[in-house]
Tab-separated table of C-alpha atoms and ligand atoms in Angstrom:
chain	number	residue	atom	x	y	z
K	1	UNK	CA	32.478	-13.015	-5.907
K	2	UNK	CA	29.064	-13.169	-4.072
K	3	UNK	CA	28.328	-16.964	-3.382
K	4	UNK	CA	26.214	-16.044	-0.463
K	5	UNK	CA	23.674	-13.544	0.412
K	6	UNK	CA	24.722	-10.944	2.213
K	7	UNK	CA	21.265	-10.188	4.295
K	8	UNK	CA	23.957	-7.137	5.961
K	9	UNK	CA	23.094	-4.782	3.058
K	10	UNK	CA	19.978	-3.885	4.312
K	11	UNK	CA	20.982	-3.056	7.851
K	12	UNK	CA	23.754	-0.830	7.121
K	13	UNK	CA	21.924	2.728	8.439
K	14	UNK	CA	19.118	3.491	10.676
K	15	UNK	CA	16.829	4.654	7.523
K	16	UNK	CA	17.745	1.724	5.773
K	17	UNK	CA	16.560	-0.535	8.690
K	18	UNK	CA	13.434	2.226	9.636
K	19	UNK	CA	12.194	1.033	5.403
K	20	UNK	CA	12.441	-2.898	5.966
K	21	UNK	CA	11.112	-3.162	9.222
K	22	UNK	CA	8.382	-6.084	9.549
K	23	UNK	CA	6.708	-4.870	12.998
K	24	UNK	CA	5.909	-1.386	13.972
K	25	UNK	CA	5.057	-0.431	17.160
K	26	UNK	CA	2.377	2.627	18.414
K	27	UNK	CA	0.697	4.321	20.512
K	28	UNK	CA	-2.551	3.025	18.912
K	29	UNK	CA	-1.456	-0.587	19.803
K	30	UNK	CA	-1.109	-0.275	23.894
K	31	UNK	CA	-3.549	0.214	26.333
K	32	UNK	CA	-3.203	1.445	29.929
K	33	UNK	CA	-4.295	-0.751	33.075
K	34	UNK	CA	-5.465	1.649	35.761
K	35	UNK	CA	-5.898	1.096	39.427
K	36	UNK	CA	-8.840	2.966	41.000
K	37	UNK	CA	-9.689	3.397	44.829
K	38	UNK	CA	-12.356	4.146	47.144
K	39	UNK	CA	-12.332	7.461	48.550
K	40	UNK	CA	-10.767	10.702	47.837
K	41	UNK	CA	-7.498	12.795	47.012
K	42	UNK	CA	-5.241	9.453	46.631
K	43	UNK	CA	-2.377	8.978	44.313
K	44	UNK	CA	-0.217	6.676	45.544
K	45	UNK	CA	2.525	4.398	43.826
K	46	UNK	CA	2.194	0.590	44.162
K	47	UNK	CA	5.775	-0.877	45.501
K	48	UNK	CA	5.487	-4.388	43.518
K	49	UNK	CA	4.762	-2.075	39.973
K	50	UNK	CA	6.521	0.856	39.858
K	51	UNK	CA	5.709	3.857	38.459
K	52	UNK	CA	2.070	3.180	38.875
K	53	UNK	CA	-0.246	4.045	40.837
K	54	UNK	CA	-3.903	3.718	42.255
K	55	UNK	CA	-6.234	6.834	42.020
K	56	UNK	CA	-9.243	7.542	43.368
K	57	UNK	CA	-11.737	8.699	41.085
K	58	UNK	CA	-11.223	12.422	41.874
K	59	UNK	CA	-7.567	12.222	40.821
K	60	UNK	CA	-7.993	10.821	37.329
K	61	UNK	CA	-8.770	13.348	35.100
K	62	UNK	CA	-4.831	14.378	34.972
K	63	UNK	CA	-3.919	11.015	34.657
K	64	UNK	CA	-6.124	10.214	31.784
K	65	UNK	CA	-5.660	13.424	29.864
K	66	UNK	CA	-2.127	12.674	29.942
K	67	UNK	CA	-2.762	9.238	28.871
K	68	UNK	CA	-4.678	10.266	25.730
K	69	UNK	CA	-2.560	13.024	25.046
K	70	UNK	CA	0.184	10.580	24.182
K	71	UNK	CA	-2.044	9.014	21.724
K	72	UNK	CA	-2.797	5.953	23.473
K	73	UNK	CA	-6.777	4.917	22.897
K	74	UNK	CA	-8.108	3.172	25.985
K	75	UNK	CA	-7.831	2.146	29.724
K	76	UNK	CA	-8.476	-1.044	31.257
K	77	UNK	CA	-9.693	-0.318	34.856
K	78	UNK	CA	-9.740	-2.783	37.945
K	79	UNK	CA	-11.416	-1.436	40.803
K	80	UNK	CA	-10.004	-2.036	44.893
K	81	UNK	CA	-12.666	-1.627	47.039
K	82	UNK	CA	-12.826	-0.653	50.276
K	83	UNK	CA	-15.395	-3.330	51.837
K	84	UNK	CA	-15.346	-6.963	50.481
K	85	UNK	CA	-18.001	-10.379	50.897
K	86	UNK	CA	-18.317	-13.681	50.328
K	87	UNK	CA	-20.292	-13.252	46.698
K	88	UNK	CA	-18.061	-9.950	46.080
K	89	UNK	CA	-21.091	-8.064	45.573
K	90	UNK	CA	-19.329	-4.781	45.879
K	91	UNK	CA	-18.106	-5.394	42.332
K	92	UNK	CA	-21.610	-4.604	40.936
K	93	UNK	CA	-22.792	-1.367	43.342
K	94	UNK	CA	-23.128	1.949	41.136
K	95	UNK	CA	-21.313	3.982	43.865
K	96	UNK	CA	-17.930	1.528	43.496
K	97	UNK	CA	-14.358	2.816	42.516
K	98	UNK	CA	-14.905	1.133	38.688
K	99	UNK	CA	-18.559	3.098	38.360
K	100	UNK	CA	-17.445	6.185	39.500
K	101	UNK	CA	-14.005	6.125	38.024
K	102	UNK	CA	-15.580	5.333	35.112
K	103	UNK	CA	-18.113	8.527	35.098
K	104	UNK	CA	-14.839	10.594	36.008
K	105	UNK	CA	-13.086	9.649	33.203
K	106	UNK	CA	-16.253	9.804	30.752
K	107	UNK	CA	-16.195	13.729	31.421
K	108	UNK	CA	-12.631	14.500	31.359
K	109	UNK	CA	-11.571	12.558	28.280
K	110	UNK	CA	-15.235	11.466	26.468
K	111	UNK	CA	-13.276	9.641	23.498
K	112	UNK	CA	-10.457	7.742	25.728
K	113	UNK	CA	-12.099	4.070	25.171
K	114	UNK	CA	-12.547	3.276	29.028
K	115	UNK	CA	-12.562	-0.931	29.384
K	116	UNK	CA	-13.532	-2.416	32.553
K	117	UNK	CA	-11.907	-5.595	34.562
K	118	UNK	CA	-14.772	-8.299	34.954
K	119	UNK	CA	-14.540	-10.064	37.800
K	120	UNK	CA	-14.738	-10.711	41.597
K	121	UNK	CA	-11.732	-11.684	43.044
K	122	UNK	CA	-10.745	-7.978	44.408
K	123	UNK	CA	-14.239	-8.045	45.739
K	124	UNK	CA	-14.254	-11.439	47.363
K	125	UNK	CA	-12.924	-11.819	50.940
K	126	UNK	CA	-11.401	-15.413	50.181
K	127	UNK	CA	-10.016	-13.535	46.677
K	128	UNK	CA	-11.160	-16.340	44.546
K	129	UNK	CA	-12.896	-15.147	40.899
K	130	UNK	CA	-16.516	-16.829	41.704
K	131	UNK	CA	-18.840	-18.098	43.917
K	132	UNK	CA	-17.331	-20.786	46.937
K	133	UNK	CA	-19.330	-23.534	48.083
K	134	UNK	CA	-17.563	-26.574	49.732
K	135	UNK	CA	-14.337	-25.434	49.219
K	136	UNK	CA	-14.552	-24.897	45.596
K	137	UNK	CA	-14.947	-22.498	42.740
K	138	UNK	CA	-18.540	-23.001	41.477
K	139	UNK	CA	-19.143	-21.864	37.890
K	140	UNK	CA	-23.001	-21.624	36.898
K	141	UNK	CA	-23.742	-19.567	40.361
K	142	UNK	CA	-20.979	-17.010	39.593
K	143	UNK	CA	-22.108	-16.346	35.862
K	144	UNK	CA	-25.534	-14.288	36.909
K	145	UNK	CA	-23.127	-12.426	39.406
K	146	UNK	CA	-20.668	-11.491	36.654
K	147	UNK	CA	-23.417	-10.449	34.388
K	148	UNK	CA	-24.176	-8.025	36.655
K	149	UNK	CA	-20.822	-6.300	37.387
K	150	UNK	CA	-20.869	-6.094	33.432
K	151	UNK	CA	-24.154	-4.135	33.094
K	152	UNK	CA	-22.932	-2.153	35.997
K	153	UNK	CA	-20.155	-1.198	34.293
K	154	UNK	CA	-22.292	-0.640	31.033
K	155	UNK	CA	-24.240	1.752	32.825
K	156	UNK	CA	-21.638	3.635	33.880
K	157	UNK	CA	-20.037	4.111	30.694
K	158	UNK	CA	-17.965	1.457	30.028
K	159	UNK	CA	-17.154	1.313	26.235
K	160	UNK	CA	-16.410	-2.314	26.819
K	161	UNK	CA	-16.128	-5.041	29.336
K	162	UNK	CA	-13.245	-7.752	29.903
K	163	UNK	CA	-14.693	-10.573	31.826
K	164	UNK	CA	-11.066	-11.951	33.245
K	165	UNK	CA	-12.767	-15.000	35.699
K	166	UNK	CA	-12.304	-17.827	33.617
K	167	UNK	CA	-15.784	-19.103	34.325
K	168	UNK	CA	-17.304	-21.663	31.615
K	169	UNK	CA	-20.079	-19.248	29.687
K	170	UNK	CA	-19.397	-16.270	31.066
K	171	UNK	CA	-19.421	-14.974	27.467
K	172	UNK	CA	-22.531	-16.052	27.047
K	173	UNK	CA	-24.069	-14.873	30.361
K	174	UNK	CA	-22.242	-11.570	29.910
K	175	UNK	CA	-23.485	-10.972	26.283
K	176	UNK	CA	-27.238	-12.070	27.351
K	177	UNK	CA	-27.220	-9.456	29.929
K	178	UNK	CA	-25.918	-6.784	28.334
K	179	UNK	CA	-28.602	-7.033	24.975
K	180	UNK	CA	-31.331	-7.520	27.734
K	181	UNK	CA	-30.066	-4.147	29.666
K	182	UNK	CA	-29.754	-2.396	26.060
K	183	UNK	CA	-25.821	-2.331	25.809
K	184	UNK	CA	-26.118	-4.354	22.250
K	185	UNK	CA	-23.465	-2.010	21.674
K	186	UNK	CA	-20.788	-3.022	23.934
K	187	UNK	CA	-18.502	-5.208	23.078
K	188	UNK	CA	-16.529	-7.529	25.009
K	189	UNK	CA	-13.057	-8.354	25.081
K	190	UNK	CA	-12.888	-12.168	27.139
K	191	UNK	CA	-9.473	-12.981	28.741
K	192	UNK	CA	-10.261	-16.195	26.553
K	193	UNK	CA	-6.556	-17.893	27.205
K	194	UNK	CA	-5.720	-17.013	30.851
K	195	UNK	CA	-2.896	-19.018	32.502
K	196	UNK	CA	-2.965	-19.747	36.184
K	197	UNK	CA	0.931	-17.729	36.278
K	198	UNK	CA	3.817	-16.517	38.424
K	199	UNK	CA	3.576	-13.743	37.004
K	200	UNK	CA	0.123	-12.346	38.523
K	201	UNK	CA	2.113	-11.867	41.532
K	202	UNK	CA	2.567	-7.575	42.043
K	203	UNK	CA	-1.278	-7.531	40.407
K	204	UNK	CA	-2.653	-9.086	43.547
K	205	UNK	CA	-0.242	-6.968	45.850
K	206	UNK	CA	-1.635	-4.109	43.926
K	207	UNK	CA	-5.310	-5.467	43.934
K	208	UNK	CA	-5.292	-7.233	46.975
K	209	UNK	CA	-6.649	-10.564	45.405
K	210	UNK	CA	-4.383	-13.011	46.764
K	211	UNK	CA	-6.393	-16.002	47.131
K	212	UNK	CA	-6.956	-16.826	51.323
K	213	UNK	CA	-6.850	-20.506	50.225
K	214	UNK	CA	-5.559	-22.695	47.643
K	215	UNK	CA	-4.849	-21.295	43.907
K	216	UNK	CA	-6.705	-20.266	40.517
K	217	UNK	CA	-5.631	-23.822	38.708
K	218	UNK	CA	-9.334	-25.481	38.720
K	219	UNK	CA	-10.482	-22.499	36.410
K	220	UNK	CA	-7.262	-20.821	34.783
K	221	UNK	CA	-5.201	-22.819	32.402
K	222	UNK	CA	-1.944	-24.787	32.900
K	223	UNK	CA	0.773	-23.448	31.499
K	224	UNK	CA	1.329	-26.580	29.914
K	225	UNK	CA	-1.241	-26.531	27.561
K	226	UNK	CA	-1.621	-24.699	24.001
K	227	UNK	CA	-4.313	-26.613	22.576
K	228	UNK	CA	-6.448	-25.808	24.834
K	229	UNK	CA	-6.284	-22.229	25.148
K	230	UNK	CA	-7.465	-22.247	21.169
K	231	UNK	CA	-10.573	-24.568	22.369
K	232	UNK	CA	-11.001	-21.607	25.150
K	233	UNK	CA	-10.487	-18.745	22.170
K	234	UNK	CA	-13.218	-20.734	19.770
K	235	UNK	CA	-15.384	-21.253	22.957
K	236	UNK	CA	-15.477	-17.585	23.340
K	237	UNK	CA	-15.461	-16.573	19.652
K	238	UNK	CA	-18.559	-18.815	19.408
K	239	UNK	CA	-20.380	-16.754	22.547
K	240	UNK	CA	-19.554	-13.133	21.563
K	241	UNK	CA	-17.005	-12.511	22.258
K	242	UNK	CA	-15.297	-9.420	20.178
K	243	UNK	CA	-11.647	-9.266	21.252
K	244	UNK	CA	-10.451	-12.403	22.382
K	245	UNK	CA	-6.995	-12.475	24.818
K	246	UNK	CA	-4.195	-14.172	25.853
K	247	UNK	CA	-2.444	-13.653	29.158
K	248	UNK	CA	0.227	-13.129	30.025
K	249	UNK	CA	2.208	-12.499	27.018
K	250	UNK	CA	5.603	-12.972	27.355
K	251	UNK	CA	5.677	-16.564	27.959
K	252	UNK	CA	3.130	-17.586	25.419
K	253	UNK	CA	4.211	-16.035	22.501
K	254	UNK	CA	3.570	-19.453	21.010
K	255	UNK	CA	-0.273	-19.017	21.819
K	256	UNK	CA	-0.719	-15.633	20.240
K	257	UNK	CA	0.865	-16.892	17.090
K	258	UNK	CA	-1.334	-19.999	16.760
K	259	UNK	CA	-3.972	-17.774	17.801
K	260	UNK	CA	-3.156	-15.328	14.731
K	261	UNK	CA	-3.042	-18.314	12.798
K	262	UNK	CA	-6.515	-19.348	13.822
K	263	UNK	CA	-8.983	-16.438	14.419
K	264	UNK	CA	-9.980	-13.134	12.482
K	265	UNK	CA	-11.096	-11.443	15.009
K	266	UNK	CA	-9.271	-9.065	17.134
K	267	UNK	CA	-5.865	-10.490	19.415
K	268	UNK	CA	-5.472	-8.858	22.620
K	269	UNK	CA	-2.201	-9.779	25.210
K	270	UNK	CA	-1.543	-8.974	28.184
K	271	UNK	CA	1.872	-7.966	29.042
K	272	UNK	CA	1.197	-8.502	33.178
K	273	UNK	CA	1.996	-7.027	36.182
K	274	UNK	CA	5.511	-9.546	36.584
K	275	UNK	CA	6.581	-9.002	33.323
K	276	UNK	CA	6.853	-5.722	34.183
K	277	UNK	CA	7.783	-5.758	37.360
K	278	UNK	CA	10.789	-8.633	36.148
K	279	UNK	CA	12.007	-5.788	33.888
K	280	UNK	CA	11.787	-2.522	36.301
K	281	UNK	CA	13.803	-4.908	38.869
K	282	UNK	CA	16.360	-5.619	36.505
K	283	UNK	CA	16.929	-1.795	35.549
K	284	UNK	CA	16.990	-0.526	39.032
K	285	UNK	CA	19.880	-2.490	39.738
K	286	UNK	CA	21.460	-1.206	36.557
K	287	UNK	CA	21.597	-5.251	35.241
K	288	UNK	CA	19.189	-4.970	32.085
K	289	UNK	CA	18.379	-1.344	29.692
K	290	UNK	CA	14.794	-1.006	30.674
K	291	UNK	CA	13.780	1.179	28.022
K	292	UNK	CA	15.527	-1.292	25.658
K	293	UNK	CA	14.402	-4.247	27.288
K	294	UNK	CA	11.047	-3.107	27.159
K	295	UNK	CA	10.842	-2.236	23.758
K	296	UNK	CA	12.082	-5.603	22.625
K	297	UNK	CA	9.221	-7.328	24.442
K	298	UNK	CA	6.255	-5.393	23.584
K	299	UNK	CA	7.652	-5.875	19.981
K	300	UNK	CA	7.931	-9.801	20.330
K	301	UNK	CA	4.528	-9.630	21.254
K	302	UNK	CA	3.092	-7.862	18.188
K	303	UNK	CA	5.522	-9.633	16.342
K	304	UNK	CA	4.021	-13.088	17.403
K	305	UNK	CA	0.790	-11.540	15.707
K	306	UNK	CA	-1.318	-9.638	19.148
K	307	UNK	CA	-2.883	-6.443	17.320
K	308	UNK	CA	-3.691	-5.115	20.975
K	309	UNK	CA	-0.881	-4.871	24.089
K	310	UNK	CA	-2.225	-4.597	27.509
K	311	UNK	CA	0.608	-2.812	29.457
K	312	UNK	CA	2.177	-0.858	32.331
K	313	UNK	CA	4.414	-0.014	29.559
K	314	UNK	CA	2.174	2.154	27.540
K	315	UNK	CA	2.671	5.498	28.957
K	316	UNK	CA	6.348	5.567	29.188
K	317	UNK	CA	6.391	3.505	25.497
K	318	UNK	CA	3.527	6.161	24.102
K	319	UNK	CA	6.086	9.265	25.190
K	320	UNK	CA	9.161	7.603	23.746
K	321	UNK	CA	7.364	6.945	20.531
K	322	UNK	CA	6.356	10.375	20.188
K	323	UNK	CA	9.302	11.957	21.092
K	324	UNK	CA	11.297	9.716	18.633
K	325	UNK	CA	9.315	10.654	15.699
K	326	UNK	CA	7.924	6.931	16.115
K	327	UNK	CA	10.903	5.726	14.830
K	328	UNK	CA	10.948	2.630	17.515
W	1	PBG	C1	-8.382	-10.661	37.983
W	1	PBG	C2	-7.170	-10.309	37.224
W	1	PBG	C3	-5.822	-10.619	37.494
W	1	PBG	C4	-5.067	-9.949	36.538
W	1	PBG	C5	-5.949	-9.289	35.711
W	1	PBG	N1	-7.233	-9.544	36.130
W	1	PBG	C6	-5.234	-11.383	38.596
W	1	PBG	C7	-5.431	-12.832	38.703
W	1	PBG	O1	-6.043	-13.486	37.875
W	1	PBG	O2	-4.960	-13.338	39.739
W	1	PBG	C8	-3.561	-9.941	36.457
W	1	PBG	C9	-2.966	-8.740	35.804
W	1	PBG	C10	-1.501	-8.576	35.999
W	1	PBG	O3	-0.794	-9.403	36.617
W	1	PBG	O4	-0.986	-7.558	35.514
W	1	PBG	N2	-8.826	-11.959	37.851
């Protein structure tokens, strides 16, 4: 009396469903975004993503020793200065939050993978990503500019750099500059399909990047468009790029699969600051199982084929893992 399949066999115990599951989550797969600040003796907990926090250099070590302990391989730092300009040339000065947070982290934890943030908008006072002349975002004088905030963060430390600007050839630029300065070792991971999102929002409370005029849409993508973002992913692929991203996640799980689909190399996503934010809202008012919640989207997203996960998750996701027996 079968007739039909009966696709309930295999779920009838947890070590039934632990042997057939498709997409296994770890420790290996996330990395950490850290915020780091100018000055000294700060740890203090951004309100729009809770339950992290910015540091100043000299409070790190903890923080990333903790991190790695958990088994979670790298960092991605952006820097908040404490002076901004025009060409956001704070973003490239060897004494800045990113350089020295960098250093600091180099000597507590040498083999946490520390990746850097490329790009100028903390640094800017109008908090656009490049160079403004007339009113607008002008690529070709903002590539030199990012080039150099790269090999700044090269000679830091940096074990890699994550241009995140959107600029046409920043690749390019970024990978000329680094051979030239002797960092033919350090690779880049390009935010190569970055939507202009909602979902940026508690990242420029934290960072302080809101733009002073206008928006991001004449150099991030629309949301609209998935054909494009793999003509931004070749574009990249083609210049150097190593690691190629899509951001944010959640809402373009349809990019990362085409983008598995289409590339060898390396798939990064970023999981952003209002996904996260979205879900740590939800919890606190006791509407939504965060830990649940959270779980199910960080595995959507390796589902849909990203082999790396950018997230404020990763801590709190690195310590359940382990203390499940990785049985998540
Ligand atoms: C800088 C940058 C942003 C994010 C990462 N790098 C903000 C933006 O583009 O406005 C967003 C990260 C997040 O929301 O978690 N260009």
């Amino acid at each position: 009396m079968a007739g039909y399949l009966r696709l309930r066999r295999l779920r009838r115990t947890d070590a039934m469903r632990r042997l057939v599951r498709e997409t296994r989550l770890a420790a290996d797969d996330l990395v950490q975004p850290l915020f780091v600040v100018e000055g000294r003796g700060i740890e203090q907990e951004i309100p729009s993503i809770p339950g992290i926090c910015r540091f100043s250099p000299d409070r790190l070590s903890r923080e990333v020793e903790e991190t790695a302990r958990l088994g979670i391989p790298a960092v991605l730092l952006f820097g908040i200065p404490s002076a901004k300009d025009e060409t956001g040339s704070a973003a490239y000065n060897d004494k800045g939050p990113v350089q020295q947070a960098i250093r600091a982290i180099k000597k507590a934890v040498p083999e946490l993978l520390v990746i850097t943030d490329v790009c100028l908008c903390e640094y800017t006072t109008h908090g656009h990503c490049g160079v403004i002349r007339g009113g607008e975002v002008v690529n070709d004088e903002t590539l030199p500019l990012l080039a150099r905030v790269a090999v700044s963060h090269a000679a830091a430390g940096a074990d890699m750099v994550a241009p995140s600007d959107m600029m046409d050839g920043r690749v390019a630029a970024i990978r000329q500059a680094l051979d030239d300065a002797g960092f033919s070792d350090i690779p880049i991971m390009s935010y190569a399909a970055k939507f202009a999102s909602a979902f940026y929002g508690p990242f420029r409370e934290a960072a302080n990047s809101v733009p002073a005029f206008g928006d991001r849409q004449s150099y991030q993508m629309q949301l609209t468009n998935a054909r494009e973002a793999m003509r931004e992913i070749a574009e990249d692929v083609l210049e150097g790029a190593d690691i190629v991203m899509v951001k944010p996640a959640l809402s373009y799980l349809d990019v990362i699969l085409s983008a598995r689909a289409s590339f060898d190399c390396p798939i990064a996503a970023y999981n952003v600051s209002g996904e996260y934010a979205m879900v740590k809202a939800a919890a606190a008012r006791g509407w939504i199982d965060g830990e649940r919640a959270s779980l199910e989207i960080l595995n959507s997203i390796k589902r849909a084929g990203a082999d790396i996960i950018i997230t404020y998750h990763a801590k709190e996701t690195a310590a359940r893992l382990y203390h499940e027996g990785r049985r998540l």
